[in-house]
Amino acid sequence: MSDSTTYRPEGIADEFTEGGTAREAPASGTGPTLPALGWRGTLRWTWRQLTSMRVALMLLMLLAVAAVPGSILPQRPQDPAAVLTYLADHPTAGEWLDRLGFFDVYSSVWFSAIYLLLFVSLVGCIVPRTVAHARAVRARPPRTPARFERFPARAEGTTSASPDEVADAVAAHLRGRLSWLPTFRVDTGAEEPRPARGTVPARPATRTVAAERGYLRETGNLVFHLALLGLLVSVALGQLMHYRGQAIVTEGRGFANAVVDYDTFESGAWFSPSSLVPFSMTLDRFESQFATDTVAFAQARDFTAFVTVTEPGGEQRAETIKVNEPLQVDGSKIYLQGNGFAPEITVHDAEGQVAFAGRVPFLPEDTMYTSRGVVKVPDVSPGLEQLGLVGYFLPTAVVEADGSARSVFPQPTDPLLVLEVYRGDLGLDEGVPQNVYRLDTANLTPSVDADGERVKVLLRPGETAELPDGLGTVTLAQDVPRYVALDLRHDPSLGWVLTFSLLALGGLAVSLFTPRRRVWVRSWTEPDAEGAGGAAVTRVEVAGLARGDDAGLQDEVDRALAAVPGARTATDTTTEG
């Protein structure tokens, strides 16, 4: 053995030659000198890593993980009040989460970076594959191999038809009946006579058929990724251009399609208020149906809102809105999200001045429509305290012996309004936004009776009751109107999202269920049969190859042989003998 410093693995010369002259081996202790990667090489390597499929899959999973905080933590564009509450309850963690953008996840820098990297990765991965696939589709099927013995699926037979007839019949079978949607791409040819070589016998001139199918597999794969790319673009544009508003509308009243007319409104970064179509809508009446039988008592059967829509040109039309049957107006859909009662309440202060008058929506809390509401009464006369009334509206009330009340049916057959009275500073003058459906009683004093129990004011439609402690009076109007909660949504990307989703599903199905197969057929006339003066016999060999496991490959080969006119397999010959 040579010295370890000059040892080369077996099969590799121990010296380097250039032009026939021996060149000395590298000096001891020095290895091969690798070229410097350079900034261009670094960029090329980074690009290849970014556009690889494994990185695209990693980014897709990372995007799904990054979206999780958006569904767990309150988001500022959707619910700013909940964000303020979270920050107050978690001052330290909330401050850091706010700095990192966790309260506006989908507009944060890190989420946008993942989104853009995934977009670039998909584009860089798809474009080269599309070009390569387009070249492969135009290419001819692979030529017929010299030996069929090594293929996993084979079939042999004989026929009285000529090799040309065999090639034409098999080619027609493999192409399929629909010329515009061929099963196989087929190429027919001929081979020159082959002399005997070693143990391989001689073979006369042959006709060959080379066929290949399964390019739709890669086509489906590309369609899936292109659809995924289109889905990403559609969702991104939808988030930038969408808008959504919620409004509570009582019977006989309506709203206009303007930002200031919605109770809550959110929109994308590219939204412009001037893009809103100036239509208006009035709620004429609301009808609800509930079961009265003992089996499904008080279960909801139907909700219908009868509305009148006024177009920008002044044209009016009557429409209905049901649950899961939204009203579509100029590309926007208006959904019926909820309903309830909005009793009309009037409060006079101790001086007799009207301190509050209006319809107050009460939010249902159970199936019997036991509804909770709040009335905030500002101070009208100088020196008087502000009032807060909180309580329940019971559509069909039953008063128990202990003075408590409950609702036993959702329809307003025997309404009752139960209120508790608070006085003090409501915080209306501090400029801080408040929830109109909640009353902060921290700085308020409840009205109590001689026993220290909170005073409850009971009102039926058309009645007026005195408030405790001489605070004034409260009146409930005779009619109790209904209200509906409407949700208007406009997202121009929904149609594209559906289209690309269906394309992705179709492309994935084609990619998964399309087999990739190659079939070769060789046919020639046996020279011995012609030399014996008998009828010429054509021998046919068929071989098949699949990419991966394919249980149907042998059946494909057998069908190709069966397409040969008058084909006789070795099994047929043995059976006849």
Short mmCIF file of C-alpha atoms in Angstrom, two decimals, residues 141-331:
data_model
loop_
_atom_site.label_atom_id
_atom_site.label_comp_id
_atom_site.label_asym_id
_atom_site.label_seq_id
_atom_site.Cartn_x
_atom_site.Cartn_y
_atom_site.Cartn_z
CA PRO A 141 -43.02 9.26 -26.00
CA PRO A 142 -39.80 7.43 -25.04
CA ARG A 143 -38.46 5.04 -27.67
CA THR A 144 -39.10 1.33 -27.41
CA PRO A 145 -36.52 -0.47 -25.20
CA ALA A 146 -34.48 -3.31 -26.67
CA ARG A 147 -35.50 -5.90 -24.07
CA PHE A 148 -38.91 -6.35 -22.43
CA GLU A 149 -37.91 -9.07 -19.95
CA ARG A 150 -37.01 -6.63 -17.20
CA PHE A 151 -40.36 -4.81 -17.06
CA PRO A 152 -42.85 -5.59 -14.28
CA ALA A 153 -45.84 -6.04 -16.62
CA ARG A 154 -45.52 -8.09 -19.84
CA ALA A 155 -47.72 -9.98 -22.28
CA GLU A 156 -46.96 -12.00 -25.42
CA GLY A 157 -49.09 -13.43 -28.19
CA THR A 158 -49.36 -14.27 -31.84
CA THR A 159 -51.71 -13.24 -34.63
CA SER A 160 -52.24 -13.73 -38.31
CA ALA A 161 -52.44 -9.97 -38.85
CA SER A 162 -49.45 -8.14 -40.28
CA PRO A 163 -47.17 -6.01 -38.07
CA ASP A 164 -48.61 -2.87 -39.68
CA GLU A 165 -52.15 -3.93 -38.78
CA VAL A 166 -51.01 -4.72 -35.24
CA ALA A 167 -49.41 -1.31 -34.83
CA ASP A 168 -52.48 0.49 -36.18
CA ALA A 169 -54.92 -1.44 -34.00
CA VAL A 170 -52.91 -1.03 -30.80
CA ALA A 171 -52.31 2.67 -31.50
CA ALA A 172 -56.04 3.26 -32.03
CA HIS A 173 -56.83 1.41 -28.82
CA LEU A 174 -54.31 3.36 -26.76
CA ARG A 175 -55.40 6.71 -28.15
CA GLY A 176 -58.95 6.03 -27.04
CA ARG A 177 -62.27 6.85 -28.66
CA LEU A 178 -62.20 10.60 -28.01
CA SER A 179 -59.63 12.16 -30.29
CA TRP A 180 -59.82 15.49 -28.42
CA LEU A 181 -59.03 13.76 -25.10
CA PRO A 182 -56.55 10.96 -25.86
CA THR A 183 -55.88 8.33 -23.23
CA PHE A 184 -52.27 7.84 -24.35
CA ARG A 185 -49.87 9.87 -26.42
CA VAL A 186 -48.84 7.38 -29.08
CA ASP A 187 -45.89 7.21 -31.46
CA THR A 188 -45.46 4.42 -34.01
CA GLY A 189 -42.20 3.46 -35.65
CA ALA A 190 -40.06 0.70 -37.09
CA GLU A 191 -36.82 -1.05 -36.15
CA GLU A 192 -34.18 -2.49 -38.42
CA PRO A 193 -33.37 -6.20 -38.28
CA ARG A 194 -31.22 -7.16 -35.31
CA PRO A 195 -28.48 -9.77 -35.60
CA ALA A 196 -27.91 -12.39 -32.93
CA ARG A 197 -25.62 -11.30 -30.11
CA GLY A 198 -24.54 -13.82 -27.52
CA THR A 199 -27.64 -15.39 -26.03
CA VAL A 200 -29.93 -12.81 -27.63
CA PRO A 201 -31.48 -14.33 -30.77
CA ALA A 202 -31.71 -12.50 -34.05
CA ARG A 203 -34.85 -10.52 -34.81
CA PRO A 204 -36.23 -9.37 -38.15
CA ALA A 205 -37.55 -5.92 -38.91
CA THR A 206 -40.26 -4.92 -36.44
CA ARG A 207 -43.03 -2.40 -36.03
CA THR A 208 -43.17 -0.62 -32.68
CA VAL A 209 -45.66 1.40 -30.71
CA ALA A 210 -44.57 3.66 -27.84
CA ALA A 211 -47.28 5.18 -25.71
CA GLU A 212 -47.34 7.24 -22.55
CA ARG A 213 -50.11 8.58 -20.35
CA GLY A 214 -50.27 10.46 -17.07
CA TYR A 215 -49.20 13.96 -18.05
CA LEU A 216 -52.50 15.11 -16.59
CA ARG A 217 -51.01 14.16 -13.23
CA GLU A 218 -48.47 16.96 -13.47
CA THR A 219 -51.07 19.21 -15.09
CA GLY A 220 -53.38 18.70 -12.11
CA ASN A 221 -50.48 19.37 -9.76
CA LEU A 222 -49.73 22.64 -11.52
CA VAL A 223 -53.41 23.61 -11.60
CA PHE A 224 -53.58 22.97 -7.84
CA HIS A 225 -50.60 25.21 -7.14
CA LEU A 226 -51.77 27.91 -9.55
CA ALA A 227 -55.19 27.84 -7.89
CA LEU A 228 -53.51 28.08 -4.50
CA LEU A 229 -51.62 31.10 -5.75
CA GLY A 230 -54.83 32.65 -7.05
CA LEU A 231 -56.49 31.89 -3.73
CA LEU A 232 -53.78 33.77 -1.86
CA VAL A 233 -54.12 36.78 -4.16
CA SER A 234 -57.92 36.73 -3.89
CA VAL A 235 -57.90 36.58 -0.11
CA ALA A 236 -55.34 39.38 0.08
CA LEU A 237 -57.34 41.64 -2.25
CA GLY A 238 -60.51 40.77 -0.37
CA GLN A 239 -58.97 41.87 2.91
CA LEU A 240 -57.82 45.13 1.33
CA MET A 241 -61.09 46.01 -0.41
CA HIS A 242 -63.84 44.49 1.76
CA TYR A 243 -66.14 46.29 4.16
CA ARG A 244 -68.67 45.09 6.70
CA GLY A 245 -71.22 46.91 8.80
CA GLN A 246 -73.79 46.02 11.44
CA ALA A 247 -76.95 47.95 12.24
CA ILE A 248 -79.97 47.47 14.49
CA VAL A 249 -83.18 48.59 12.82
CA THR A 250 -86.59 48.76 14.50
CA GLU A 251 -89.95 48.41 12.77
CA GLY A 252 -90.99 51.48 10.82
CA ARG A 253 -87.45 52.82 10.66
CA GLY A 254 -84.44 52.23 8.48
CA PHE A 255 -80.88 53.14 7.69
CA ALA A 256 -78.84 54.49 4.79
CA ASN A 257 -75.76 52.80 3.36
CA ALA A 258 -73.29 55.26 4.88
CA VAL A 259 -70.50 54.69 7.37
CA VAL A 260 -72.06 56.99 9.95
CA ASP A 261 -75.36 55.07 9.85
CA TYR A 262 -73.87 51.74 10.97
CA ASP A 263 -73.52 50.81 14.62
CA THR A 264 -70.20 49.10 13.88
CA PHE A 265 -68.18 49.27 10.67
CA GLU A 266 -64.90 47.73 9.54
CA SER A 267 -63.12 47.91 6.21
CA GLY A 268 -59.91 47.08 4.39
CA ALA A 269 -56.99 49.41 3.76
CA TRP A 270 -58.08 50.17 0.18
CA PHE A 271 -61.70 50.92 1.08
CA SER A 272 -63.03 54.37 0.32
CA PRO A 273 -66.29 55.65 1.89
CA SER A 274 -67.20 57.21 -1.44
CA SER A 275 -67.42 53.71 -2.94
CA LEU A 276 -70.56 52.91 -0.90
CA VAL A 277 -73.67 52.80 -3.05
CA PRO A 278 -76.15 55.31 -1.54
CA PHE A 279 -79.16 53.03 -1.11
CA SER A 280 -81.47 52.99 1.93
CA MET A 281 -83.66 50.39 3.52
CA THR A 282 -86.69 50.50 5.82
CA LEU A 283 -87.93 47.69 8.05
CA ASP A 284 -91.69 47.56 7.44
CA ARG A 285 -92.39 44.71 9.84
CA PHE A 286 -90.87 41.60 11.36
CA GLU A 287 -92.61 38.27 11.80
CA SER A 288 -91.51 35.31 13.87
CA GLN A 289 -93.02 31.88 14.33
CA PHE A 290 -92.53 29.52 17.26
CA ALA A 291 -93.81 26.03 17.92
CA THR A 292 -96.74 25.70 20.31
CA ASP A 293 -96.95 21.91 20.56
CA THR A 294 -95.71 20.11 23.64
CA VAL A 295 -92.94 18.25 21.81
CA ALA A 296 -91.05 21.28 20.48
CA PHE A 297 -92.58 24.05 22.56
CA ALA A 298 -91.18 27.54 21.90
CA GLN A 299 -88.71 26.35 19.28
CA ALA A 300 -88.14 28.82 16.45
CA ARG A 301 -89.78 27.96 13.15
CA ASP A 302 -89.29 31.01 10.95
CA PHE A 303 -88.02 34.59 10.99
CA THR A 304 -88.89 37.03 8.20
CA ALA A 305 -88.01 40.69 7.86
CA PHE A 306 -90.16 42.61 5.35
CA VAL A 307 -88.18 45.58 4.06
CA THR A 308 -88.40 48.28 1.42
CA VAL A 309 -85.21 49.05 -0.48
CA THR A 310 -84.77 52.48 -2.08
CA GLU A 311 -82.26 52.56 -4.93
CA PRO A 312 -79.98 55.59 -5.58
CA GLY A 313 -82.29 56.66 -8.41
CA GLY A 314 -85.34 56.67 -6.13
CA GLU A 315 -86.87 53.37 -7.27
CA GLN A 316 -88.36 51.31 -4.44
CA ARG A 317 -88.95 47.59 -4.18
CA ALA A 318 -90.25 45.30 -1.46
CA GLU A 319 -87.93 42.49 -0.32
CA THR A 320 -87.73 39.89 2.42
CA ILE A 321 -84.76 38.74 4.47
CA LYS A 322 -84.67 35.35 6.16
CA VAL A 323 -82.08 33.38 8.06
CA ASN A 324 -79.58 32.00 5.50
CA GLU A 325 -81.45 33.89 2.76
CA PRO A 326 -79.66 37.25 2.57
CA LEU A 327 -80.75 40.23 0.55
CA GLN A 328 -78.32 41.21 -2.19
CA VAL A 329 -78.02 44.89 -3.06
CA ASP A 330 -75.42 46.04 -5.57
CA GLY A 331 -72.93 43.27 -4.83
#
